[in-house]
Amino acid sequence: MIIHIVAGGPKEYIPDLSIYKEDKNIKWIAVDRGALYLQEFSITPDEAIGDFDSMTEEELEQLRNSGLKLDQFQEEKDETDMELALHLAFEYHPEAIQIFGATGGRIDHFMANISLLYQALQSNRNIPITIIDKQNMAYMTKPGTYTIEKMVDKKYISFIPITKDVENLTLKGFKYPLENRHIFFGSTLCISNELILNHGTYSFSKGILLVIRSSDK
């Protein structure tokens, strides 16, 4: 099973989710206003979670009347709505989690969502989690060797150190290759690279990388 989490970020950043609606292997979790977005794609979420502070009382009542399983929290809480949704997703032990509606709009919300990728990686759950919007997809990786395939619609690939140091970063099959390079938090060395082959590899021995695949539009 793959879990799709749809949050309430600006709708214009969310790709066409209707392409997934016939996939029976997907479980949908809506976060706050994401429940309304899913309805617009003619998708009924399996569950909705959050404080729903971005909805009017009329919209919230509409959700309640639809029979949707609604897990509502107080606005004053220690976790963000997305954090609650991820904890819920982990309970299903999915193969992977994909998150939509988590970019654009407020930068603090976006940075919090990126931080959740780090938290999940550190928890050793070994569940791939990817944040996806119309132009970007982002995920984090621990040390190791990884194969990465060319994507026509997202040709730019950036490697951003999340920890103080990332050691022995090696990029093969890229326009700008690297060999056992040490990069540090704040480095822009590995921004906007491209694959020159149908697939390449990246590897490193220490640290955590945020991998972002992007298009111009």
PDB file of C-alpha atoms in Angstrom, residues 79-176:
ATOM      1  CA  GLU A  79       2.262  18.754  16.576  1.00  0.00           C
ATOM      2  CA  THR A  80       1.498  20.311  13.212  1.00  0.00           C
ATOM      3  CA  ASP A  81      -1.391  18.865  11.220  1.00  0.00           C
ATOM      4  CA  MET A  82       1.082  17.279   8.798  1.00  0.00           C
ATOM      5  CA  GLU A  83       2.941  15.655  11.681  1.00  0.00           C
ATOM      6  CA  LEU A  84      -0.322  14.139  12.908  1.00  0.00           C
ATOM      7  CA  ALA A  85      -1.034  12.872   9.385  1.00  0.00           C
ATOM      8  CA  LEU A  86       2.385  11.233   9.139  1.00  0.00           C
ATOM      9  CA  HIS A  87       1.923   9.483  12.483  1.00  0.00           C
ATOM     10  CA  LEU A  88      -1.405   8.190  11.206  1.00  0.00           C
ATOM     11  CA  ALA A  89       0.193   7.050   7.940  1.00  0.00           C
ATOM     12  CA  PHE A  90       2.939   5.157   9.806  1.00  0.00           C
ATOM     13  CA  GLU A  91       0.284   3.076  11.576  1.00  0.00           C
ATOM     14  CA  TYR A  92      -0.554   1.427   8.237  1.00  0.00           C
ATOM     15  CA  HIS A  93       3.077   0.381   7.583  1.00  0.00           C
ATOM     16  CA  PRO A  94       2.958   1.520   3.936  1.00  0.00           C
ATOM     17  CA  GLU A  95       5.519   0.824   1.234  1.00  0.00           C
ATOM     18  CA  ALA A  96       5.861   4.554   0.602  1.00  0.00           C
ATOM     19  CA  ILE A  97       4.275   7.902   1.432  1.00  0.00           C
ATOM     20  CA  GLN A  98       3.745  10.728  -1.047  1.00  0.00           C
ATOM     21  CA  ILE A  99       2.770  14.184   0.175  1.00  0.00           C
ATOM     22  CA  PHE A 100       0.916  16.811  -1.864  1.00  0.00           C
ATOM     23  CA  GLY A 101      -0.207  20.308  -0.921  1.00  0.00           C
ATOM     24  CA  ALA A 102       2.823  20.806   1.336  1.00  0.00           C
ATOM     25  CA  THR A 103       4.598  23.544  -0.663  1.00  0.00           C
ATOM     26  CA  GLY A 104       3.866  27.135  -1.631  1.00  0.00           C
ATOM     27  CA  GLY A 105       2.260  29.738   0.553  1.00  0.00           C
ATOM     28  CA  ARG A 106       3.767  30.064   4.022  1.00  0.00           C
ATOM     29  CA  ILE A 107       7.485  29.343   4.196  1.00  0.00           C
ATOM     30  CA  ASP A 108       7.296  28.284   7.859  1.00  0.00           C
ATOM     31  CA  HIS A 109       4.837  25.522   6.920  1.00  0.00           C
ATOM     32  CA  PHE A 110       7.089  24.382   4.077  1.00  0.00           C
ATOM     33  CA  MET A 111      10.193  24.314   6.306  1.00  0.00           C
ATOM     34  CA  ALA A 112       8.264  22.382   8.944  1.00  0.00           C
ATOM     35  CA  ASN A 113       7.301  19.801   6.323  1.00  0.00           C
ATOM     36  CA  ILE A 114      10.934  19.462   5.209  1.00  0.00           C
ATOM     37  CA  SER A 115      11.873  18.994   8.876  1.00  0.00           C
ATOM     38  CA  LEU A 116       9.377  16.144   9.096  1.00  0.00           C
ATOM     39  CA  LEU A 117      11.255  14.332   6.323  1.00  0.00           C
ATOM     40  CA  TYR A 118      14.352  14.563   8.505  1.00  0.00           C
ATOM     41  CA  GLN A 119      12.487  13.314  11.579  1.00  0.00           C
ATOM     42  CA  ALA A 120      11.091  10.340   9.679  1.00  0.00           C
ATOM     43  CA  LEU A 121      14.520   9.440   8.299  1.00  0.00           C
ATOM     44  CA  GLN A 122      16.048   9.577  11.773  1.00  0.00           C
ATOM     45  CA  SER A 123      13.333   7.308  13.150  1.00  0.00           C
ATOM     46  CA  ASN A 124      14.649   4.420  10.989  1.00  0.00           C
ATOM     47  CA  ARG A 125      11.191   3.542   9.695  1.00  0.00           C
ATOM     48  CA  ASN A 126      12.656   2.883   6.222  1.00  0.00           C
ATOM     49  CA  ILE A 127       9.559   4.217   4.487  1.00  0.00           C
ATOM     50  CA  PRO A 128      10.353   6.437   1.472  1.00  0.00           C
ATOM     51  CA  ILE A 129       8.590   9.793   1.848  1.00  0.00           C
ATOM     52  CA  THR A 130       8.399  12.263  -1.036  1.00  0.00           C
ATOM     53  CA  ILE A 131       6.950  15.771  -1.161  1.00  0.00           C
ATOM     54  CA  ILE A 132       5.510  16.465  -4.621  1.00  0.00           C
ATOM     55  CA  ASP A 133       4.099  19.520  -6.354  1.00  0.00           C
ATOM     56  CA  LYS A 134       3.702  20.585  -9.990  1.00  0.00           C
ATOM     57  CA  GLN A 135       7.356  21.553 -10.372  1.00  0.00           C
ATOM     58  CA  ASN A 136       9.235  19.648  -7.696  1.00  0.00           C
ATOM     59  CA  MET A 137       9.696  16.441  -5.806  1.00  0.00           C
ATOM     60  CA  ALA A 138      11.848  16.255  -2.672  1.00  0.00           C
ATOM     61  CA  TYR A 139      13.071  13.451  -0.441  1.00  0.00           C
ATOM     62  CA  MET A 140      15.949  12.725   1.954  1.00  0.00           C
ATOM     63  CA  THR A 141      18.518   9.960   1.945  1.00  0.00           C
ATOM     64  CA  LYS A 142      21.019   8.499   4.385  1.00  0.00           C
ATOM     65  CA  PRO A 143      24.559   7.438   3.390  1.00  0.00           C
ATOM     66  CA  GLY A 144      24.703   4.805   0.672  1.00  0.00           C
ATOM     67  CA  THR A 145      24.764   4.354  -3.078  1.00  0.00           C
ATOM     68  CA  TYR A 146      21.633   5.213  -5.071  1.00  0.00           C
ATOM     69  CA  THR A 147      20.559   4.907  -8.693  1.00  0.00           C
ATOM     70  CA  ILE A 148      18.632   7.863 -10.087  1.00  0.00           C
ATOM     71  CA  GLU A 149      16.778   7.856 -13.410  1.00  0.00           C
ATOM     72  CA  LYS A 150      16.276  10.690 -15.855  1.00  0.00           C
ATOM     73  CA  MET A 151      12.849  12.355 -15.734  1.00  0.00           C
ATOM     74  CA  VAL A 152      11.886  14.404 -18.775  1.00  0.00           C
ATOM     75  CA  ASP A 153       9.537  16.614 -16.789  1.00  0.00           C
ATOM     76  CA  LYS A 154      11.974  17.215 -13.899  1.00  0.00           C
ATOM     77  CA  LYS A 155      15.443  17.379 -15.416  1.00  0.00           C
ATOM     78  CA  TYR A 156      17.141  19.460 -12.712  1.00  0.00           C
ATOM     79  CA  ILE A 157      18.536  17.610  -9.700  1.00  0.00           C
ATOM     80  CA  SER A 158      19.903  19.287  -6.590  1.00  0.00           C
ATOM     81  CA  PHE A 159      21.691  17.711  -3.635  1.00  0.00           C
ATOM     82  CA  ILE A 160      21.428  19.818  -0.484  1.00  0.00           C
ATOM     83  CA  PRO A 161      23.265  18.866   2.731  1.00  0.00           C
ATOM     84  CA  ILE A 162      20.908  18.871   5.699  1.00  0.00           C
ATOM     85  CA  THR A 163      23.532  17.917   8.258  1.00  0.00           C
ATOM     86  CA  LYS A 164      26.699  19.869   9.084  1.00  0.00           C
ATOM     87  CA  ASP A 165      28.778  17.718   6.737  1.00  0.00           C
ATOM     88  CA  VAL A 166      28.193  15.303   3.878  1.00  0.00           C
ATOM     89  CA  GLU A 167      31.309  13.330   3.082  1.00  0.00           C
ATOM     90  CA  ASN A 168      32.597  11.570  -0.036  1.00  0.00           C
ATOM     91  CA  LEU A 169      29.745  12.690  -2.274  1.00  0.00           C
ATOM     92  CA  THR A 170      30.208  11.101  -5.687  1.00  0.00           C
ATOM     93  CA  LEU A 171      27.995  11.825  -8.701  1.00  0.00           C
ATOM     94  CA  LYS A 172      28.262   9.649 -11.826  1.00  0.00           C
ATOM     95  CA  GLY A 173      26.339  10.101 -15.064  1.00  0.00           C
ATOM     96  CA  PHE A 174      25.783  13.792 -14.345  1.00  0.00           C
ATOM     97  CA  LYS A 175      26.607  16.924 -16.330  1.00  0.00           C
ATOM     98  CA  TYR A 176      28.676  18.064 -13.355  1.00  0.00           C
TER      99      TYR A 176
END
